[in-house]
Amino acid sequence: MIPYISVSQFYKEKFGCKVYKISLDAGCTCPNRDGTKGLGGCIFCSEHGSGDFVPLEKSSVTEQIAKAKLLVKSKIKGNGKYIAYFQNFSATYGDHSVLESKYREALSQEDVVGLAIATRPDCIDDDMLLRLKKISTQYFVQIELGLQTSNENTGAFINRCYTDVDFADCVGRIQKVAPNIHVVAHVIFGLPFETVDDMLETVRFICAQKVGGIKFTVLYVVEHTKLADLYREKKFEALSKSEYFDILKKALILLPQNMVVHRITGDPPKSLVVEPLWTLDKKRVLNELRTFLDRS
């Protein structure tokens, strides 16, 4: 068995109960969508900015949370709590005062015990970091940074529009200014033209930054993306289930004992997935993956 700290274990130890993340929309976009750094976003990113489970209708944070709670009510039992997860696009990219008010509105809701914000390392400047520091003195704050790969050639190919140096600098500034903020790095295995060594080198790079957590997923090819066009042109192949399981096993072995694993497989929007189709039954994949890791 390969030991690792799961996110459910991490949250339960921190809050003393089951904690469920509910996806919210802060109304942001991204600097490589609006022309600031690029256009079109990362080539794998859907029109909803990797937030396909965020409600599409525009409503207040309070209304979004109320609706989200109803959707997950059956999964929260007893004294379960929630983390408000601003998931789609770059959720620190915009008017800082407006965004801070949305974060605080989320934290003011009943049974919300923490804040998680998905963003880019080039979208946390000093002012935003100081605002998040203040919030973190009262509440649990988790910042999720979408590195995806440490291979700069791949980063350029996927239109990431920031560098490994940007990532390392952002993590370093957070650790210096607000060390109690829990930093999580996102990794994608199976990006076009990457080798297994490339993928494992990304994990080593993240470990060297001493972040608090990591999220793994296989690359999903979804409709209406540049990646889907490339796949149909047979420019690359999607990872098989056995390939992904084997790479993940090797990656988990590299992690320090105190790093939290927030995800070992993703949850793609089923109606949009082109490949890999084996990911569509998430429950089955998780069961098979856990069995595989237990036997490793």
PDB file of C-alpha atoms in Angstrom:
ATOM      1  CA  MET A   1       0.000   0.000   0.000  1.00  0.00           C
ATOM      2  CA  ILE A   2       1.241   3.505  -0.849  1.00  0.00           C
ATOM      3  CA  PRO A   3       0.461   5.764   2.131  1.00  0.00           C
ATOM      4  CA  TYR A   4      -0.700   9.337   1.583  1.00  0.00           C
ATOM      5  CA  ILE A   5      -2.821  11.936   3.372  1.00  0.00           C
ATOM      6  CA  SER A   6      -6.201  12.221   1.656  1.00  0.00           C
ATOM      7  CA  VAL A   7      -8.061  15.506   1.585  1.00  0.00           C
ATOM      8  CA  SER A   8     -10.997  14.000   3.491  1.00  0.00           C
ATOM      9  CA  GLN A   9      -8.606  12.950   6.254  1.00  0.00           C
ATOM     10  CA  PHE A  10      -6.953  16.382   6.243  1.00  0.00           C
ATOM     11  CA  TYR A  11     -10.254  18.252   6.548  1.00  0.00           C
ATOM     12  CA  LYS A  12     -11.628  15.897   9.185  1.00  0.00           C
ATOM     13  CA  GLU A  13      -8.547  16.363  11.346  1.00  0.00           C
ATOM     14  CA  LYS A  14      -8.732  20.137  10.930  1.00  0.00           C
ATOM     15  CA  PHE A  15     -12.477  20.626  11.390  1.00  0.00           C
ATOM     16  CA  GLY A  16     -13.518  17.491  13.282  1.00  0.00           C
ATOM     17  CA  CYS A  17     -16.203  16.518  10.784  1.00  0.00           C
ATOM     18  CA  LYS A  18     -16.957  15.754   7.152  1.00  0.00           C
ATOM     19  CA  VAL A  19     -16.297  18.786   4.966  1.00  0.00           C
ATOM     20  CA  TYR A  20     -17.614  19.207   1.425  1.00  0.00           C
ATOM     21  CA  LYS A  21     -16.421  21.781  -1.134  1.00  0.00           C
ATOM     22  CA  ILE A  22     -19.174  23.628  -2.959  1.00  0.00           C
ATOM     23  CA  SER A  23     -18.323  25.236  -6.299  1.00  0.00           C
ATOM     24  CA  LEU A  24     -18.985  28.942  -6.759  1.00  0.00           C
ATOM     25  CA  ASP A  25     -18.488  31.603  -9.417  1.00  0.00           C
ATOM     26  CA  ALA A  26     -16.708  34.845  -8.480  1.00  0.00           C
ATOM     27  CA  GLY A  27     -17.487  36.370 -11.882  1.00  0.00           C
ATOM     28  CA  CYS A  28     -13.849  36.418 -13.025  1.00  0.00           C
ATOM     29  CA  THR A  29     -12.154  35.722 -16.323  1.00  0.00           C
ATOM     30  CA  CYS A  30      -8.491  34.981 -17.039  1.00  0.00           C
ATOM     31  CA  PRO A  31      -5.539  37.050 -18.321  1.00  0.00           C
ATOM     32  CA  ASN A  32      -4.911  34.635 -21.164  1.00  0.00           C
ATOM     33  CA  ARG A  33      -8.526  34.922 -22.261  1.00  0.00           C
ATOM     34  CA  ASP A  34      -9.082  38.675 -22.182  1.00  0.00           C
ATOM     35  CA  GLY A  35      -5.953  39.582 -24.131  1.00  0.00           C
ATOM     36  CA  THR A  36      -3.838  40.721 -21.186  1.00  0.00           C
ATOM     37  CA  LYS A  37      -1.484  37.794 -21.739  1.00  0.00           C
ATOM     38  CA  GLY A  38      -3.224  35.772 -24.410  1.00  0.00           C
ATOM     39  CA  LEU A  39      -6.503  34.760 -25.966  1.00  0.00           C
ATOM     40  CA  GLY A  40      -8.564  31.594 -25.852  1.00  0.00           C
ATOM     41  CA  GLY A  41      -7.275  30.310 -22.525  1.00  0.00           C
ATOM     42  CA  CYS A  42      -5.361  27.073 -22.006  1.00  0.00           C
ATOM     43  CA  ILE A  43      -6.037  24.653 -24.845  1.00  0.00           C
ATOM     44  CA  PHE A  44      -7.721  22.104 -22.548  1.00  0.00           C
ATOM     45  CA  CYS A  45      -9.951  24.618 -20.791  1.00  0.00           C
ATOM     46  CA  SER A  46     -13.676  24.625 -21.563  1.00  0.00           C
ATOM     47  CA  GLU A  47     -15.752  27.742 -22.055  1.00  0.00           C
ATOM     48  CA  HIS A  48     -16.568  27.639 -18.329  1.00  0.00           C
ATOM     49  CA  GLY A  49     -12.923  27.869 -17.318  1.00  0.00           C
ATOM     50  CA  SER A  50     -12.555  24.410 -15.749  1.00  0.00           C
ATOM     51  CA  GLY A  51     -15.623  25.152 -13.702  1.00  0.00           C
ATOM     52  CA  ASP A  52     -18.175  22.998 -15.481  1.00  0.00           C
ATOM     53  CA  PHE A  53     -19.911  22.164 -12.202  1.00  0.00           C
ATOM     54  CA  VAL A  54     -20.320  25.790 -11.200  1.00  0.00           C
ATOM     55  CA  PRO A  55     -23.915  27.024 -11.629  1.00  0.00           C
ATOM     56  CA  LEU A  56     -24.268  28.812 -14.956  1.00  0.00           C
ATOM     57  CA  GLU A  57     -26.835  31.335 -13.860  1.00  0.00           C
ATOM     58  CA  LYS A  58     -25.504  34.610 -12.503  1.00  0.00           C
ATOM     59  CA  SER A  59     -26.593  34.995  -8.907  1.00  0.00           C
ATOM     60  CA  SER A  60     -25.199  36.267  -5.630  1.00  0.00           C
ATOM     61  CA  VAL A  61     -22.727  34.237  -3.618  1.00  0.00           C
ATOM     62  CA  THR A  62     -25.380  33.707  -0.957  1.00  0.00           C
ATOM     63  CA  GLU A  63     -27.831  32.346  -3.544  1.00  0.00           C
ATOM     64  CA  GLN A  64     -25.165  30.121  -5.104  1.00  0.00           C
ATOM     65  CA  ILE A  65     -24.295  28.618  -1.723  1.00  0.00           C
ATOM     66  CA  ALA A  66     -27.941  27.975  -0.852  1.00  0.00           C
ATOM     67  CA  LYS A  67     -28.453  26.107  -4.138  1.00  0.00           C
ATOM     68  CA  ALA A  68     -25.186  24.207  -3.804  1.00  0.00           C
ATOM     69  CA  LYS A  69     -26.077  23.052  -0.303  1.00  0.00           C
ATOM     70  CA  LEU A  70     -29.311  21.556  -1.603  1.00  0.00           C
ATOM     71  CA  LEU A  71     -27.413  19.618  -4.266  1.00  0.00           C
ATOM     72  CA  VAL A  72     -25.017  18.006  -1.781  1.00  0.00           C
ATOM     73  CA  LYS A  73     -27.385  17.755   1.187  1.00  0.00           C
ATOM     74  CA  SER A  74     -27.486  13.956   1.001  1.00  0.00           C
ATOM     75  CA  LYS A  75     -23.696  13.761   1.241  1.00  0.00           C
ATOM     76  CA  ILE A  76     -23.466  15.941   4.351  1.00  0.00           C
ATOM     77  CA  LYS A  77     -24.701  14.193   7.471  1.00  0.00           C
ATOM     78  CA  GLY A  78     -24.666  15.108  11.135  1.00  0.00           C
ATOM     79  CA  ASN A  79     -22.437  18.082  11.805  1.00  0.00           C
ATOM     80  CA  GLY A  80     -20.886  18.286   8.333  1.00  0.00           C
ATOM     81  CA  LYS A  81     -19.544  21.614   7.100  1.00  0.00           C
ATOM     82  CA  TYR A  82     -18.647  23.324   3.812  1.00  0.00           C
ATOM     83  CA  ILE A  83     -15.731  25.026   2.124  1.00  0.00           C
ATOM     84  CA  ALA A  84     -16.676  27.744  -0.345  1.00  0.00           C
ATOM     85  CA  TYR A  85     -14.743  26.933  -3.519  1.00  0.00           C
ATOM     86  CA  PHE A  86     -14.406  29.703  -6.100  1.00  0.00           C
ATOM     87  CA  GLN A  87     -13.504  27.308  -8.867  1.00  0.00           C
ATOM     88  CA  ASN A  88     -13.771  28.611 -12.407  1.00  0.00           C
ATOM     89  CA  PHE A  89     -11.349  30.825 -14.305  1.00  0.00           C
ATOM     90  CA  SER A  90      -8.843  32.819 -12.177  1.00  0.00           C
ATOM     91  CA  ALA A  91     -10.795  33.707  -9.061  1.00  0.00           C
ATOM     92  CA  THR A  92      -8.374  36.385  -7.827  1.00  0.00           C
ATOM     93  CA  TYR A  93      -8.402  38.210 -11.173  1.00  0.00           C
ATOM     94  CA  GLY A  94     -10.581  41.299 -10.972  1.00  0.00           C
ATOM     95  CA  ASP A  95     -11.455  44.188  -8.676  1.00  0.00           C
ATOM     96  CA  HIS A  96      -9.857  43.196  -5.376  1.00  0.00           C
ATOM     97  CA  SER A  97     -12.399  44.957  -3.186  1.00  0.00           C
ATOM     98  CA  VAL A  98     -15.287  43.292  -4.997  1.00  0.00           C
ATOM     99  CA  LEU A  99     -13.634  39.893  -4.815  1.00  0.00           C
ATOM    100  CA  GLU A 100     -12.823  40.250  -1.126  1.00  0.00           C
ATOM    101  CA  SER A 101     -16.446  41.100  -0.411  1.00  0.00           C
ATOM    102  CA  LYS A 102     -17.507  37.911  -2.228  1.00  0.00           C
ATOM    103  CA  TYR A 103     -15.040  35.811  -0.258  1.00  0.00           C
ATOM    104  CA  ARG A 104     -16.308  37.279   3.009  1.00  0.00           C
ATOM    105  CA  GLU A 105     -19.932  36.873   1.952  1.00  0.00           C
ATOM    106  CA  ALA A 106     -19.253  33.177   1.402  1.00  0.00           C
ATOM    107  CA  LEU A 107     -17.570  32.822   4.783  1.00  0.00           C
ATOM    108  CA  SER A 108     -20.509  34.483   6.520  1.00  0.00           C
ATOM    109  CA  GLN A 109     -22.888  31.712   5.451  1.00  0.00           C
ATOM    110  CA  GLU A 110     -24.005  29.071   7.929  1.00  0.00           C
ATOM    111  CA  ASP A 111     -21.725  26.019   8.210  1.00  0.00           C
ATOM    112  CA  VAL A 112     -19.103  27.459   5.823  1.00  0.00           C
ATOM    113  CA  VAL A 113     -15.791  26.906   7.609  1.00  0.00           C
ATOM    114  CA  GLY A 114     -13.268  27.844   4.964  1.00  0.00           C
ATOM    115  CA  LEU A 115     -12.418  29.325   1.615  1.00  0.00           C
ATOM    116  CA  ALA A 116     -10.767  27.729  -1.424  1.00  0.00           C
ATOM    117  CA  ILE A 117      -9.769  29.831  -4.411  1.00  0.00           C
ATOM    118  CA  ALA A 118      -8.579  28.459  -7.754  1.00  0.00           C
ATOM    119  CA  THR A 119      -6.327  30.886  -9.596  1.00  0.00           C
ATOM    120  CA  ARG A 120      -3.052  31.449 -11.444  1.00  0.00           C
ATOM    121  CA  PRO A 121       0.299  32.330  -9.863  1.00  0.00           C
ATOM    122  CA  ASP A 122       0.433  35.552 -11.879  1.00  0.00           C
ATOM    123  CA  CYS A 123      -2.929  36.670 -10.474  1.00  0.00           C
ATOM    124  CA  ILE A 124      -1.943  37.119  -6.830  1.00  0.00           C
ATOM    125  CA  ASP A 125      -0.249  40.480  -6.414  1.00  0.00           C
ATOM    126  CA  ASP A 126       0.812  42.035  -3.110  1.00  0.00           C
ATOM    127  CA  ASP A 127      -2.543  43.714  -2.476  1.00  0.00           C
ATOM    128  CA  MET A 128      -4.534  40.525  -3.049  1.00  0.00           C
ATOM    129  CA  LEU A 129      -2.106  38.556  -0.904  1.00  0.00           C
ATOM    130  CA  LEU A 130      -2.498  40.987   2.001  1.00  0.00           C
ATOM    131  CA  ARG A 131      -6.286  40.744   1.738  1.00  0.00           C
ATOM    132  CA  LEU A 132      -6.089  36.947   1.804  1.00  0.00           C
ATOM    133  CA  LYS A 133      -3.671  37.110   4.727  1.00  0.00           C
ATOM    134  CA  LYS A 134      -6.228  39.080   6.758  1.00  0.00           C
ATOM    135  CA  ILE A 135      -8.929  36.553   5.962  1.00  0.00           C
ATOM    136  CA  SER A 136      -6.613  33.681   6.884  1.00  0.00           C
ATOM    137  CA  THR A 137      -6.159  35.052  10.403  1.00  0.00           C
ATOM    138  CA  GLN A 138      -9.826  34.224  11.026  1.00  0.00           C
ATOM    139  CA  TYR A 139     -10.667  31.432   8.605  1.00  0.00           C
ATOM    140  CA  PHE A 140      -9.095  28.511   6.799  1.00  0.00           C
ATOM    141  CA  VAL A 141      -7.889  29.663   3.367  1.00  0.00           C
ATOM    142  CA  GLN A 142      -6.768  27.380   0.554  1.00  0.00           C
ATOM    143  CA  ILE A 143      -5.184  28.730  -2.631  1.00  0.00           C
ATOM    144  CA  GLU A 144      -5.148  26.368  -5.627  1.00  0.00           C
ATOM    145  CA  LEU A 145      -2.599  27.133  -8.324  1.00  0.00           C
ATOM    146  CA  GLY A 146      -2.887  25.482 -11.728  1.00  0.00           C
ATOM    147  CA  LEU A 147       0.688  24.589 -12.584  1.00  0.00           C
ATOM    148  CA  GLN A 148      -0.278  21.515 -14.694  1.00  0.00           C
ATOM    149  CA  THR A 149       3.327  20.927 -15.835  1.00  0.00           C
ATOM    150  CA  SER A 150       6.831  22.155 -15.050  1.00  0.00           C
ATOM    151  CA  ASN A 151       7.930  21.553 -18.641  1.00  0.00           C
ATOM    152  CA  GLU A 152       8.196  25.043 -20.102  1.00  0.00           C
ATOM    153  CA  ASN A 153       7.804  23.787 -23.668  1.00  0.00           C
ATOM    154  CA  THR A 154       4.539  22.093 -22.726  1.00  0.00           C
ATOM    155  CA  GLY A 155       3.473  25.184 -20.806  1.00  0.00           C
ATOM    156  CA  ALA A 156       3.905  27.276 -23.937  1.00  0.00           C
ATOM    157  CA  PHE A 157       2.148  24.694 -26.102  1.00  0.00           C
ATOM    158  CA  ILE A 158      -0.935  24.602 -23.864  1.00  0.00           C
ATOM    159  CA  ASN A 159      -1.050  28.420 -23.838  1.00  0.00           C
ATOM    160  CA  ARG A 160      -0.503  28.639 -20.068  1.00  0.00           C
ATOM    161  CA  CYS A 161       1.069  32.097 -20.405  1.00  0.00           C
ATOM    162  CA  TYR A 162       3.154  31.997 -17.231  1.00  0.00           C
ATOM    163  CA  THR A 163       6.400  30.295 -16.247  1.00  0.00           C
ATOM    164  CA  ASP A 164       7.692  27.964 -13.562  1.00  0.00           C
ATOM    165  CA  VAL A 165       9.473  30.987 -12.097  1.00  0.00           C
ATOM    166  CA  ASP A 166       6.088  32.730 -11.753  1.00  0.00           C
ATOM    167  CA  PHE A 167       4.756  29.693  -9.907  1.00  0.00           C
ATOM    168  CA  ALA A 168       7.730  29.403  -7.556  1.00  0.00           C
ATOM    169  CA  ASP A 169       7.683  33.154  -6.881  1.00  0.00           C
ATOM    170  CA  CYS A 170       3.975  33.100  -6.023  1.00  0.00           C
ATOM    171  CA  VAL A 171       4.340  30.134  -3.660  1.00  0.00           C
ATOM    172  CA  GLY A 172       7.330  31.779  -1.992  1.00  0.00           C
ATOM    173  CA  ARG A 173       5.480  35.056  -1.450  1.00  0.00           C
ATOM    174  CA  ILE A 174       2.463  33.278   0.041  1.00  0.00           C
ATOM    175  CA  GLN A 175       4.674  31.270   2.378  1.00  0.00           C
ATOM    176  CA  LYS A 176       6.500  34.408   3.501  1.00  0.00           C
ATOM    177  CA  VAL A 177       3.503  36.729   3.938  1.00  0.00           C
ATOM    178  CA  ALA A 178       0.745  34.291   4.956  1.00  0.00           C
ATOM    179  CA  PRO A 179       2.291  30.937   5.916  1.00  0.00           C
ATOM    180  CA  ASN A 180      -0.989  29.633   7.327  1.00  0.00           C
ATOM    181  CA  ILE A 181      -2.585  29.671   3.853  1.00  0.00           C
ATOM    182  CA  HIS A 182      -2.780  26.129   2.472  1.00  0.00           C
ATOM    183  CA  VAL A 183      -1.331  26.105  -1.057  1.00  0.00           C
ATOM    184  CA  VAL A 184      -2.385  23.361  -3.476  1.00  0.00           C
ATOM    185  CA  ALA A 185      -0.787  22.707  -6.886  1.00  0.00           C
ATOM    186  CA  HIS A 186      -2.755  21.240  -9.803  1.00  0.00           C
ATOM    187  CA  VAL A 187      -1.058  18.646 -12.041  1.00  0.00           C
ATOM    188  CA  ILE A 188      -2.285  17.109 -15.298  1.00  0.00           C
ATOM    189  CA  PHE A 189      -0.857  13.805 -16.493  1.00  0.00           C
ATOM    190  CA  GLY A 190      -1.042  13.040 -20.213  1.00  0.00           C
ATOM    191  CA  LEU A 191      -0.480  16.493 -21.714  1.00  0.00           C
ATOM    192  CA  PRO A 192       0.481  16.267 -25.415  1.00  0.00           C
ATOM    193  CA  PHE A 193       3.995  15.011 -26.120  1.00  0.00           C
ATOM    194  CA  GLU A 194       4.987  14.628 -22.463  1.00  0.00           C
ATOM    195  CA  THR A 195       6.880  11.554 -21.332  1.00  0.00           C
ATOM    196  CA  VAL A 196       6.466   9.804 -18.002  1.00  0.00           C
ATOM    197  CA  ASP A 197       9.735  11.418 -16.926  1.00  0.00           C
ATOM    198  CA  ASP A 198       8.282  14.853 -17.754  1.00  0.00           C
ATOM    199  CA  MET A 199       5.240  14.161 -15.599  1.00  0.00           C
ATOM    200  CA  LEU A 200       7.274  12.909 -12.655  1.00  0.00           C
ATOM    201  CA  GLU A 201       9.634  15.870 -12.964  1.00  0.00           C
ATOM    202  CA  THR A 202       6.593  18.128 -12.518  1.00  0.00           C
ATOM    203  CA  VAL A 203       5.824  16.344  -9.255  1.00  0.00           C
ATOM    204  CA  ARG A 204       9.438  16.743  -8.120  1.00  0.00           C
ATOM    205  CA  PHE A 205       9.290  20.452  -8.962  1.00  0.00           C
ATOM    206  CA  ILE A 206       6.135  20.883  -6.886  1.00  0.00           C
ATOM    207  CA  CYS A 207       7.643  18.982  -3.968  1.00  0.00           C
ATOM    208  CA  ALA A 208      10.659  21.304  -4.082  1.00  0.00           C
ATOM    209  CA  GLN A 209       8.343  24.310  -3.590  1.00  0.00           C
ATOM    210  CA  LYS A 210       7.075  22.739  -0.346  1.00  0.00           C
ATOM    211  CA  VAL A 211       3.405  23.381  -1.074  1.00  0.00           C
ATOM    212  CA  GLY A 212       0.815  21.954   1.293  1.00  0.00           C
ATOM    213  CA  GLY A 213      -1.180  19.909  -1.177  1.00  0.00           C
ATOM    214  CA  ILE A 214      -1.400  18.516  -4.684  1.00  0.00           C
ATOM    215  CA  LYS A 215      -4.198  17.631  -7.098  1.00  0.00           C
ATOM    216  CA  PHE A 216      -3.737  14.974  -9.756  1.00  0.00           C
ATOM    217  CA  THR A 217      -5.864  14.386 -12.815  1.00  0.00           C
ATOM    218  CA  VAL A 218      -5.546  12.763 -16.194  1.00  0.00           C
ATOM    219  CA  LEU A 219      -5.880  15.059 -19.201  1.00  0.00           C
ATOM    220  CA  TYR A 220      -9.483  15.310 -20.344  1.00  0.00           C
ATOM    221  CA  VAL A 221     -10.231  16.151 -23.942  1.00  0.00           C
ATOM    222  CA  VAL A 222     -13.509  18.061 -23.909  1.00  0.00           C
ATOM    223  CA  GLU A 223     -15.610  19.473 -26.704  1.00  0.00           C
ATOM    224  CA  HIS A 224     -15.227  23.033 -27.978  1.00  0.00           C
ATOM    225  CA  THR A 225     -11.529  23.282 -27.096  1.00  0.00           C
ATOM    226  CA  LYS A 226      -8.339  23.571 -29.130  1.00  0.00           C
ATOM    227  CA  LEU A 227      -7.258  20.319 -27.512  1.00  0.00           C
ATOM    228  CA  ALA A 228     -10.253  18.504 -28.991  1.00  0.00           C
ATOM    229  CA  ASP A 229      -9.261  19.731 -32.454  1.00  0.00           C
ATOM    230  CA  LEU A 230      -5.719  18.444 -31.955  1.00  0.00           C
ATOM    231  CA  TYR A 231      -6.982  15.092 -30.733  1.00  0.00           C
ATOM    232  CA  ARG A 232      -9.235  14.627 -33.745  1.00  0.00           C
ATOM    233  CA  GLU A 233      -6.282  15.508 -35.959  1.00  0.00           C
ATOM    234  CA  LYS A 234      -4.470  12.595 -34.236  1.00  0.00           C
ATOM    235  CA  LYS A 235      -1.699  14.846 -32.930  1.00  0.00           C
ATOM    236  CA  PHE A 236      -1.556  12.948 -29.623  1.00  0.00           C
ATOM    237  CA  GLU A 237      -3.151  10.044 -27.759  1.00  0.00           C
ATOM    238  CA  ALA A 238      -5.007  10.072 -24.448  1.00  0.00           C
ATOM    239  CA  LEU A 239      -3.632   8.021 -21.565  1.00  0.00           C
ATOM    240  CA  SER A 240      -5.135   4.610 -20.955  1.00  0.00           C
ATOM    241  CA  LYS A 241      -6.415   3.743 -17.494  1.00  0.00           C
ATOM    242  CA  SER A 242      -3.486   1.436 -16.790  1.00  0.00           C
ATOM    243  CA  GLU A 243      -0.995   4.092 -17.912  1.00  0.00           C
ATOM    244  CA  TYR A 244      -2.552   6.697 -15.633  1.00  0.00           C
ATOM    245  CA  PHE A 245      -2.672   4.331 -12.657  1.00  0.00           C
ATOM    246  CA  ASP A 246       0.993   3.454 -13.095  1.00  0.00           C
ATOM    247  CA  ILE A 247       2.122   7.094 -13.404  1.00  0.00           C
ATOM    248  CA  LEU A 248       0.072   8.108 -10.384  1.00  0.00           C
ATOM    249  CA  LYS A 249       1.619   5.313  -8.310  1.00  0.00           C
ATOM    250  CA  LYS A 250       5.109   6.551  -9.201  1.00  0.00           C
ATOM    251  CA  ALA A 251       4.079  10.127  -8.397  1.00  0.00           C
ATOM    252  CA  LEU A 252       2.657   9.314  -4.968  1.00  0.00           C
ATOM    253  CA  ILE A 253       5.928   7.659  -3.972  1.00  0.00           C
ATOM    254  CA  LEU A 254       7.711  10.976  -4.589  1.00  0.00           C
ATOM    255  CA  LEU A 255       5.541  13.014  -2.211  1.00  0.00           C
ATOM    256  CA  PRO A 256       6.739  14.094   1.238  1.00  0.00           C
ATOM    257  CA  GLN A 257       4.813  12.499   4.096  1.00  0.00           C
ATOM    258  CA  ASN A 258       3.075  15.749   5.083  1.00  0.00           C
ATOM    259  CA  MET A 259       1.722  16.661   1.628  1.00  0.00           C
ATOM    260  CA  VAL A 260      -2.059  16.385   1.273  1.00  0.00           C
ATOM    261  CA  VAL A 261      -3.427  14.664  -1.826  1.00  0.00           C
ATOM    262  CA  HIS A 262      -6.549  16.613  -2.727  1.00  0.00           C
ATOM    263  CA  ARG A 263      -7.453  14.576  -5.794  1.00  0.00           C
ATOM    264  CA  ILE A 264      -6.288  11.367  -7.453  1.00  0.00           C
ATOM    265  CA  THR A 265      -8.675  11.609 -10.383  1.00  0.00           C
ATOM    266  CA  GLY A 266     -10.871  14.369 -11.721  1.00  0.00           C
ATOM    267  CA  ASP A 267     -14.550  14.659 -12.487  1.00  0.00           C
ATOM    268  CA  PRO A 268     -15.078  15.695 -16.112  1.00  0.00           C
ATOM    269  CA  PRO A 269     -18.381  16.964 -17.513  1.00  0.00           C
ATOM    270  CA  LYS A 270     -19.723  13.737 -19.020  1.00  0.00           C
ATOM    271  CA  SER A 271     -21.635  15.381 -21.835  1.00  0.00           C
ATOM    272  CA  LEU A 272     -18.472  17.092 -23.125  1.00  0.00           C
ATOM    273  CA  VAL A 273     -15.817  14.398 -22.794  1.00  0.00           C
ATOM    274  CA  VAL A 274     -14.208  13.199 -26.023  1.00  0.00           C
ATOM    275  CA  GLU A 275     -11.462  11.119 -24.372  1.00  0.00           C
ATOM    276  CA  PRO A 276     -10.496   9.237 -22.270  1.00  0.00           C
ATOM    277  CA  LEU A 277     -13.884   7.540 -22.023  1.00  0.00           C
ATOM    278  CA  TRP A 278     -12.768   5.285 -19.178  1.00  0.00           C
ATOM    279  CA  THR A 279     -12.999   8.333 -16.888  1.00  0.00           C
ATOM    280  CA  LEU A 280     -16.767   8.656 -17.229  1.00  0.00           C
ATOM    281  CA  ASP A 281     -17.606   6.267 -14.380  1.00  0.00           C
ATOM    282  CA  LYS A 282     -15.767   8.120 -11.622  1.00  0.00           C
ATOM    283  CA  LYS A 283     -16.955   5.885  -8.791  1.00  0.00           C
ATOM    284  CA  ARG A 284     -15.712   2.771 -10.549  1.00  0.00           C
ATOM    285  CA  VAL A 285     -12.394   4.402 -11.467  1.00  0.00           C
ATOM    286  CA  LEU A 286     -11.831   5.499  -7.869  1.00  0.00           C
ATOM    287  CA  ASN A 287     -12.580   2.024  -6.551  1.00  0.00           C
ATOM    288  CA  GLU A 288     -10.237   0.420  -9.069  1.00  0.00           C
ATOM    289  CA  LEU A 289      -7.534   3.000  -8.415  1.00  0.00           C
ATOM    290  CA  ARG A 290      -7.679   2.561  -4.646  1.00  0.00           C
ATOM    291  CA  THR A 291      -7.505  -1.212  -5.046  1.00  0.00           C
ATOM    292  CA  PHE A 292      -4.523  -0.817  -7.365  1.00  0.00           C
ATOM    293  CA  LEU A 293      -2.717   1.468  -4.911  1.00  0.00           C
ATOM    294  CA  ASP A 294      -3.517  -0.799  -1.953  1.00  0.00           C
ATOM    295  CA  ARG A 295      -1.851  -3.681  -3.758  1.00  0.00           C
ATOM    296  CA  SER A 296       1.206  -1.655  -4.732  1.00  0.00           C
TER     297      SER A 296
END
